[in-house]
CSV table of C-alpha atoms and ligand atoms in Angstrom, one decimal:
chain,number,residue,atom,x,y,z
A,1,MET,CA,-75.3,56.7,218.1
A,2,VAL,CA,-77.3,54.1,220.0
A,3,THR,CA,-75.1,52.2,222.5
A,4,ARG,CA,-75.6,48.5,223.1
A,5,ALA,CA,-77.2,49.2,226.5
A,6,VAL,CA,-79.7,51.7,225.0
A,7,ASP,CA,-80.4,49.2,222.2
A,8,ALA,CA,-81.1,46.4,224.8
A,9,LEU,CA,-83.3,48.7,226.8
A,10,LEU,CA,-85.4,49.6,223.8
A,11,ASP,CA,-85.9,45.9,223.2
A,12,ARG,CA,-87.0,45.2,226.7
A,13,ALA,CA,-89.3,48.2,226.9
A,14,VAL,CA,-91.1,46.7,223.8
A,15,VAL,CA,-93.2,49.7,222.6
A,16,PRO,CA,-90.3,52.1,221.9
A,17,GLY,CA,-88.1,49.3,220.5
A,18,TYR,CA,-90.8,47.7,218.2
A,19,THR,CA,-92.2,50.9,216.8
A,20,LYS,CA,-90.7,53.4,214.4
A,21,ILE,CA,-89.0,55.1,217.4
A,22,GLY,CA,-86.6,52.1,217.9
A,23,TYR,CA,-86.0,51.8,214.2
A,24,TRP,CA,-85.2,55.5,213.8
A,25,LEU,CA,-82.9,55.5,216.8
A,26,ARG,CA,-81.0,52.3,215.7
A,27,ARG,CA,-80.9,53.3,212.1
A,28,ARG,CA,-78.6,56.2,213.0
A,29,SER,CA,-75.9,53.6,213.8
A,30,TRP,CA,-76.2,51.6,210.6
A,31,ALA,CA,-75.3,53.8,207.6
A,32,ALA,CA,-71.9,52.1,207.2
A,33,ASP,CA,-73.5,48.7,207.6
A,34,ASP,CA,-76.1,49.0,204.7
A,35,PRO,CA,-75.7,46.4,202.0
A,36,ALA,CA,-73.9,48.0,199.1
A,37,PRO,CA,-75.8,48.9,196.0
A,38,GLY,CA,-75.5,46.1,193.5
A,39,SER,CA,-74.4,43.7,196.2
A,40,MET,CA,-77.1,41.2,195.4
A,41,THR,CA,-76.6,41.2,191.6
A,42,GLY,CA,-76.7,37.7,190.3
A,43,ARG,CA,-78.3,36.3,193.5
A,44,HIS,CA,-81.6,34.5,193.3
A,45,VAL,CA,-84.0,35.3,196.2
A,46,ALA,CA,-87.4,33.8,196.9
A,47,VAL,CA,-89.9,35.4,199.2
A,48,THR,CA,-93.1,33.8,200.3
A,49,GLY,CA,-96.1,35.9,201.0
A,50,ALA,CA,-94.5,38.6,198.7
A,51,GLY,CA,-97.9,39.9,197.4
A,52,SER,CA,-98.2,42.6,200.2
A,53,GLY,CA,-96.7,44.1,203.3
A,54,LEU,CA,-93.3,43.1,204.5
A,55,GLY,CA,-92.8,40.4,201.9
A,56,GLU,CA,-93.3,42.9,199.0
A,57,ALA,CA,-91.2,45.5,200.8
A,58,ALA,CA,-88.3,43.0,201.2
A,59,ALA,CA,-88.6,41.8,197.6
A,60,THR,CA,-88.5,45.5,196.4
A,61,ARG,CA,-85.4,46.3,198.4
A,62,LEU,CA,-83.6,43.1,197.4
A,63,ALA,CA,-84.5,43.9,193.7
A,64,ARG,CA,-83.0,47.4,194.3
A,65,LEU,CA,-79.8,45.7,195.5
A,66,GLY,CA,-79.7,43.8,192.2
A,67,ALA,CA,-81.2,40.4,193.2
A,68,THR,CA,-83.3,38.4,190.8
A,69,VAL,CA,-86.4,38.2,192.9
A,70,HIS,CA,-89.0,35.3,193.0
A,71,LEU,CA,-92.3,36.4,194.4
A,72,VAL,CA,-93.9,33.3,195.9
A,73,VAL,CA,-97.6,33.9,196.4
A,74,ARG,CA,-100.8,31.9,196.9
A,75,ASN,CA,-103.0,34.4,194.9
A,76,LEU,CA,-101.6,35.0,191.5
A,77,ASP,CA,-103.8,38.0,190.8
A,78,LYS,CA,-102.4,39.8,193.9
A,79,GLY,CA,-98.9,38.6,193.0
A,80,ARG,CA,-99.2,40.1,189.5
A,81,ASP,CA,-100.1,43.5,191.1
A,82,ALA,CA,-97.2,43.2,193.4
A,83,LEU,CA,-94.8,42.3,190.5
A,84,VAL,CA,-96.0,45.4,188.6
A,85,ARG,CA,-95.4,47.6,191.8
A,86,VAL,CA,-91.9,46.1,192.3
A,87,ARG,CA,-91.0,46.7,188.6
A,88,GLY,CA,-92.4,50.2,189.0
A,89,GLU,CA,-90.2,50.9,192.0
A,90,VAL,CA,-87.1,49.3,190.5
A,91,PRO,CA,-87.1,49.7,186.7
A,92,GLY,CA,-85.4,46.8,184.9
A,93,ALA,CA,-85.7,44.5,188.0
A,94,GLU,CA,-85.6,40.8,187.3
A,95,VAL,CA,-88.9,39.7,189.1
A,96,HIS,CA,-90.7,36.4,188.7
A,97,LEU,CA,-93.9,35.0,190.0
A,98,HIS,CA,-94.5,31.5,191.5
A,99,ARG,CA,-97.7,30.1,193.0
A,100,CYS,CA,-97.5,28.5,196.4
A,101,ASP,CA,-99.9,28.1,199.3
A,102,VAL,CA,-97.3,27.3,202.0
A,103,SER,CA,-100.0,25.8,204.3
A,104,ASP,CA,-100.8,23.2,201.6
A,105,LEU,CA,-98.1,20.5,201.4
A,106,ALA,CA,-99.0,19.5,197.8
A,107,SER,CA,-98.7,23.1,196.8
A,108,VAL,CA,-95.3,23.4,198.5
A,109,ARG,CA,-94.1,20.3,196.6
A,110,ALA,CA,-95.4,21.7,193.3
A,111,CYS,CA,-93.7,25.0,193.9
A,112,ALA,CA,-90.4,23.4,194.9
A,113,GLU,CA,-90.5,21.4,191.7
A,114,GLU,CA,-91.2,24.6,189.7
A,115,LEU,CA,-88.3,26.5,191.3
A,116,THR,CA,-86.0,23.6,191.0
A,117,ALA,CA,-86.8,23.3,187.3
A,118,SER,CA,-86.4,27.0,186.5
A,119,LEU,CA,-83.6,28.3,188.7
A,120,PRO,CA,-79.8,27.5,188.5
A,121,ARG,CA,-79.6,27.9,192.3
A,122,LEU,CA,-81.3,29.7,195.2
A,123,ASP,CA,-79.2,32.0,197.3
A,124,VAL,CA,-81.9,33.3,199.8
A,125,LEU,CA,-85.2,31.8,200.8
A,126,VAL,CA,-87.4,34.1,203.0
A,127,HIS,CA,-90.3,32.4,204.8
A,128,ASN,CA,-92.5,35.5,205.3
A,129,ALA,CA,-96.0,34.2,204.7
A,130,GLY,CA,-98.0,34.6,207.8
A,131,VAL,CA,-101.6,34.3,209.1
A,132,MET,CA,-103.6,34.9,212.2
A,133,PRO,CA,-106.7,32.6,211.8
A,134,PRO,CA,-109.8,34.0,213.4
A,135,GLU,CA,-110.9,30.4,214.3
A,136,ARG,CA,-109.3,27.0,214.3
A,137,THR,CA,-109.0,25.9,210.7
A,138,GLU,CA,-107.5,22.7,209.2
A,139,THR,CA,-105.6,22.5,205.9
A,140,ALA,CA,-106.2,20.0,203.2
A,141,ASP,CA,-103.6,17.8,205.0
A,142,GLY,CA,-105.5,18.0,208.3
A,143,HIS,CA,-103.0,20.4,210.1
A,144,GLU,CA,-104.0,23.5,212.0
A,145,LEU,CA,-103.5,26.5,209.7
A,146,ALA,CA,-101.0,28.6,211.7
A,147,LEU,CA,-98.8,25.6,212.3
A,148,ALA,CA,-99.0,24.6,208.7
A,149,THR,CA,-98.2,28.2,207.5
A,150,HIS,CA,-95.5,29.1,209.9
A,151,VAL,CA,-93.8,25.8,210.6
A,152,LEU,CA,-94.7,22.8,208.4
A,153,GLY,CA,-94.7,24.6,205.0
A,154,PRO,CA,-91.4,26.4,205.6
A,155,VAL,CA,-89.6,23.3,206.8
A,156,LEU,CA,-90.9,21.2,203.9
A,157,LEU,CA,-90.1,23.9,201.3
A,158,THR,CA,-86.6,24.4,202.7
A,159,GLU,CA,-86.0,20.6,202.7
A,160,LEU,CA,-87.2,20.2,199.1
A,161,LEU,CA,-85.1,23.2,198.0
A,162,ARG,CA,-82.0,21.8,199.7
A,163,PRO,CA,-80.3,20.9,196.4
A,164,LEU,CA,-81.0,24.3,194.9
A,165,LEU,CA,-79.8,26.1,198.1
A,166,SER,CA,-76.7,24.0,198.4
A,167,ALA,CA,-75.8,25.0,194.8
A,168,SER,CA,-75.2,28.6,196.3
A,169,ASP,CA,-71.9,29.5,197.8
A,170,ASP,CA,-73.7,31.5,200.5
A,171,ALA,CA,-77.2,30.1,201.0
A,172,ARG,CA,-79.4,31.8,203.6
A,173,VAL,CA,-82.9,31.0,204.9
A,174,VAL,CA,-84.7,33.7,206.8
A,175,LEU,CA,-87.9,33.0,208.9
A,176,VAL,CA,-90.1,36.0,209.7
A,177,SER,CA,-91.4,35.4,213.3
A,178,SER,CA,-93.0,37.9,215.6
A,179,GLY,CA,-92.2,39.6,218.9
A,180,GLY,CA,-95.6,38.1,220.1
A,181,MET,CA,-93.8,34.8,220.5
A,182,TYR,CA,-92.1,36.2,223.6
A,183,ALA,CA,-95.3,35.5,225.6
A,184,GLN,CA,-95.4,31.8,224.6
A,185,LYS,CA,-93.4,28.7,225.3
A,186,VAL,CA,-93.1,25.6,223.1
A,187,GLN,CA,-96.0,23.3,223.7
A,188,ALA,CA,-95.0,20.1,222.0
A,189,ASP,CA,-97.9,18.0,223.5
A,190,ASP,CA,-100.5,19.9,221.6
A,191,PRO,CA,-98.8,21.1,218.3
A,192,GLU,CA,-102.1,21.1,216.4
A,193,LEU,CA,-103.8,23.4,219.0
A,194,LEU,CA,-106.6,21.1,219.7
A,195,GLU,CA,-106.9,21.6,223.5
A,196,GLY,CA,-108.8,24.4,225.2
A,197,LYS,CA,-110.5,27.3,223.5
A,198,TYR,CA,-108.8,28.3,220.3
A,199,GLY,CA,-107.6,31.9,220.0
A,200,GLY,CA,-106.1,33.2,216.8
A,201,THR,CA,-103.6,35.5,218.5
A,202,ALA,CA,-102.4,32.7,220.8
A,203,ALA,CA,-102.2,30.2,217.9
A,204,TYR,CA,-100.2,32.8,215.9
A,205,ALA,CA,-97.8,33.5,218.8
A,206,ARG,CA,-97.3,29.8,219.7
A,207,THR,CA,-96.4,28.9,216.1
A,208,LYS,CA,-94.1,32.0,215.9
A,209,ARG,CA,-92.4,30.7,219.0
A,210,MET,CA,-92.0,27.4,217.3
A,211,GLN,CA,-90.2,29.1,214.4
A,212,VAL,CA,-87.7,30.6,216.9
A,213,ALA,CA,-87.3,27.5,219.0
A,214,LEU,CA,-86.7,25.2,215.9
A,215,THR,CA,-84.3,27.5,214.1
A,216,PRO,CA,-81.2,26.0,215.8
A,217,LEU,CA,-82.4,22.5,214.9
A,218,MET,CA,-83.0,23.6,211.3
A,219,GLN,CA,-79.6,25.2,211.2
A,220,GLU,CA,-78.1,21.9,212.4
A,221,ARG,CA,-80.1,19.9,209.8
A,222,TRP,CA,-79.0,22.0,206.8
A,223,ALA,CA,-75.6,23.3,207.9
A,224,GLY,CA,-73.9,20.4,206.1
A,225,ASP,CA,-75.4,21.7,202.9
A,226,GLY,CA,-73.8,25.2,203.5
A,227,ILE,CA,-77.2,26.7,204.4
A,228,ALA,CA,-77.5,29.2,207.2
A,229,VAL,CA,-80.9,29.6,208.9
A,230,HIS,CA,-81.9,32.8,210.6
A,231,VAL,CA,-85.1,33.9,212.3
A,232,MET,CA,-86.0,37.5,212.9
A,233,HIS,CA,-88.9,39.6,214.2
A,234,PRO,CA,-89.9,42.8,212.4
A,235,GLY,CA,-91.3,44.8,215.3
A,236,TRP,CA,-94.6,46.4,214.5
A,237,ALA,CA,-95.2,47.6,211.0
A,238,ASP,CA,-98.2,49.0,209.2
A,239,THR,CA,-99.2,46.3,206.7
A,240,PRO,CA,-102.5,44.9,205.3
A,241,GLY,CA,-102.0,41.9,207.7
A,242,VAL,CA,-102.1,44.2,210.8
A,243,THR,CA,-105.0,46.2,209.4
A,244,GLU,CA,-107.0,43.0,208.8
A,245,SER,CA,-106.1,40.9,211.8
A,246,LEU,CA,-105.5,43.6,214.5
A,247,PRO,CA,-107.7,46.6,213.6
A,248,GLY,CA,-107.9,47.8,217.3
A,249,PHE,CA,-104.1,47.6,217.7
A,250,ARG,CA,-103.6,49.5,214.5
A,251,THR,CA,-106.0,52.2,215.6
A,252,VAL,CA,-104.2,52.7,218.9
A,253,MET,CA,-100.6,52.2,217.6
A,254,GLY,CA,-101.1,53.6,214.0
A,255,PRO,CA,-99.0,56.7,214.2
A,256,LEU,CA,-96.1,54.8,215.9
A,257,LEU,CA,-96.1,51.8,213.5
A,258,ARG,CA,-93.1,51.4,211.3
A,259,ASP,CA,-93.6,51.4,207.5
A,260,ALA,CA,-93.3,48.1,205.8
A,261,GLU,CA,-89.8,48.9,204.5
A,262,SER,CA,-88.5,49.5,208.0
A,263,GLY,CA,-90.2,46.3,209.2
A,264,ALA,CA,-88.5,44.3,206.4
A,265,ASP,CA,-85.1,45.9,207.0
A,266,THR,CA,-83.6,43.1,209.0
A,267,VAL,CA,-84.8,40.5,206.4
A,268,VAL,CA,-83.0,42.4,203.7
A,269,TRP,CA,-79.9,42.8,205.9
A,270,LEU,CA,-79.8,39.1,206.8
A,271,ALA,CA,-80.1,38.3,203.1
A,272,ALA,CA,-77.4,40.6,201.9
A,273,THR,CA,-74.9,41.7,204.6
A,274,GLN,CA,-71.3,40.6,204.4
A,275,PRO,CA,-69.7,38.8,206.0
A,276,PRO,CA,-72.5,36.3,206.3
A,277,PRO,CA,-74.0,36.3,209.9
A,278,GLY,CA,-73.8,33.1,211.8
A,279,GLY,CA,-77.0,30.9,211.5
A,280,GLY,CA,-79.3,29.6,214.2
A,281,GLN,CA,-80.0,32.9,215.9
A,282,LEU,CA,-82.9,35.3,216.5
A,283,TRP,CA,-82.5,38.8,215.1
A,284,HIS,CA,-84.3,42.1,215.3
A,285,ASP,CA,-83.1,45.4,213.9
A,286,ARG,CA,-79.9,43.9,212.7
A,287,ALA,CA,-78.8,42.5,216.1
A,288,PRO,CA,-79.1,39.1,217.7
A,289,ARG,CA,-81.7,39.1,220.4
A,290,PRO,CA,-82.5,36.9,223.4
A,291,GLU,CA,-85.0,34.1,222.7
A,292,HIS,CA,-86.7,34.6,226.1
A,293,TYR,CA,-87.5,37.5,228.4
A,294,LEU,CA,-89.9,35.5,230.7
A,295,PRO,CA,-88.4,32.5,232.6
A,296,VAL,CA,-91.7,30.7,232.2
A,297,THR,CA,-91.1,30.4,228.4
A,298,VAL,CA,-87.8,28.6,228.7
A,299,ASP,CA,-88.0,25.0,227.6
A,300,ARG,CA,-86.6,22.8,230.4
A,301,THR,CA,-88.4,19.6,229.4
A,302,GLY,CA,-87.2,18.8,225.9
A,303,ALA,CA,-90.4,20.2,224.4
A,304,THR,CA,-88.4,21.7,221.4
A,305,GLU,CA,-86.9,18.3,220.5
A,306,ARG,CA,-90.3,16.6,220.8
A,307,LEU,CA,-91.9,19.3,218.6
A,308,TRP,CA,-89.1,18.8,216.0
A,309,ASP,CA,-89.8,15.1,216.0
A,310,TYR,CA,-93.5,15.8,215.4
A,311,VAL,CA,-92.7,18.1,212.5
A,312,LEU,CA,-90.3,15.6,210.9
A,313,ASP,CA,-92.9,12.9,211.3
A,314,ALA,CA,-95.8,15.0,209.9
A,315,LEU,CA,-93.7,15.8,206.9
A,316,SER,CA,-92.3,12.2,206.5
A,317,LEU,CA,-88.8,13.6,206.8
A,318,ARG,CA,-87.4,10.9,209.1
A,319,PRO,CA,-84.4,9.0,207.6
B,401,NAP,N1,-96.6,43.7,210.4
B,401,NAP,C1,-96.2,43.4,211.6
B,401,NAP,O1,-96.2,44.3,212.5
B,401,NAP,C2,-95.7,42.1,211.9
B,401,NAP,C3,-95.2,41.9,213.2
B,401,NAP,C4,-94.7,40.6,213.5
B,401,NAP,C5,-94.6,39.6,212.5
B,401,NAP,N2,-95.1,39.9,211.3
B,401,NAP,C6,-95.0,38.8,210.3
B,401,NAP,O2,-94.5,39.3,209.1
B,401,NAP,C7,-95.0,38.5,208.0
B,401,NAP,C8,-95.6,39.4,206.9
B,401,NAP,O3,-96.8,39.9,207.5
B,401,NAP,P1,-97.4,41.4,207.0
B,401,NAP,O4,-97.5,42.1,208.3
B,401,NAP,O5,-96.6,41.9,205.9
B,401,NAP,O6,-98.9,41.0,206.6
B,401,NAP,P2,-99.5,40.7,205.2
B,401,NAP,O7,-99.5,42.0,204.4
B,401,NAP,O8,-100.9,40.2,205.5
B,401,NAP,O9,-98.6,39.7,204.5
B,401,NAP,C9,-98.7,38.3,204.8
B,401,NAP,C10,-98.6,37.6,203.4
B,401,NAP,O10,-98.6,36.2,203.6
B,401,NAP,C11,-99.4,35.7,202.7
B,401,NAP,N3,-99.9,34.4,203.1
B,401,NAP,C12,-100.7,34.1,204.1
B,401,NAP,N4,-100.9,32.7,204.1
B,401,NAP,C13,-100.3,32.2,203.1
B,401,NAP,C14,-100.1,30.9,202.6
B,401,NAP,N5,-100.7,29.9,203.2
B,401,NAP,N6,-99.4,30.7,201.5
B,401,NAP,C15,-98.8,31.8,200.9
B,401,NAP,N7,-98.9,33.0,201.3
B,401,NAP,C16,-99.6,33.3,202.4
B,401,NAP,C17,-100.5,36.7,202.4
B,401,NAP,O11,-101.1,36.4,201.2
B,401,NAP,P3,-102.6,36.9,200.9
B,401,NAP,O12,-102.5,38.3,200.4
B,401,NAP,O13,-103.0,35.9,199.8
B,401,NAP,O14,-103.4,36.7,202.1
B,401,NAP,C18,-99.8,38.0,202.5
B,401,NAP,O15,-99.3,38.3,201.3
B,401,NAP,C19,-95.9,37.5,208.6
B,401,NAP,O16,-95.2,36.3,208.8
B,401,NAP,C20,-96.3,38.1,209.9
B,401,NAP,O17,-96.6,37.2,210.9
B,401,NAP,C21,-95.6,41.1,210.9
């Protein structure tokens, strides 16, 4: 049994907590807390970036719990392969495929329309799609790619799916952030990462910090519709994304990395556990975690509110 103190120590020590060691140690305390088989029967769950890695692993486990799963992918060929794998793992699973490039606002709008036309309601929306751009890239809408993928697309998709989510009696939104965000603060004065030399790792971590910082504001915006917003980080898991974007890290950490299912565990738990966890918090390995370990990352200047204003303006979501 892992005590609270040991759990917190694992978190602060980073390597043991983020790897399969932390997952294995904490997992020993969870057996009674596992979502019950069939507990997601009749629930509709949409997962972005579900064609590989953590998204596919979360979709598979949610299908195993009985959910009707909607794989939201930008590449339909990869999505079809993932759908076949999910059905192979969970015979009889209700799995559907939808196209959406979450970094492209027109594609987000089209996907929201398709989901709204075809689903009776949406119970869980997982914003899992993620990217670490090797160089600064702008989307069709003129936004920096990591910002568009991790922040703008998810906020717009949630906003447009608000009616579908509010039709659920227990609507949950889960954002998949990254422990890398702990090194970054909110920098509202340069949200499009135009200043200085662009680095993909920093852009990734900065926009993952934005997800964490904005979660309480998203919670506030949508709480009136009965929607709870959670943000989590998965630790370090062996996925195609890590192999492609961080090959050196994967070589060094390879044997210690979690498998995708372990990385996705808290996504599944936040989607399925009862009673519903309170929204607006950061989670890792089924426990709320501090948003900061470094004093320098704490926002004392209202940067988070300024960033939120920027996001709402960029998406034309001001009243
Ligand atoms: N693995 C880890 O250790 C780790 C650690 C911290 C955080 N995360 C986060 O976990 C999430 C899943 O990552 P992963 O490790 O499972 O990597 P992955 O296998 O590369 O999965 C990322 C998925 O996102 C999709 N995607 C990227 N941009 C998209 C867009 N604009 N529209 C729609 N889909 C898009 C990718 O689709 P394509 O196949 O078409 O590229 C891919 O299926 C990401 O948000 C990542 O930042 C992972």
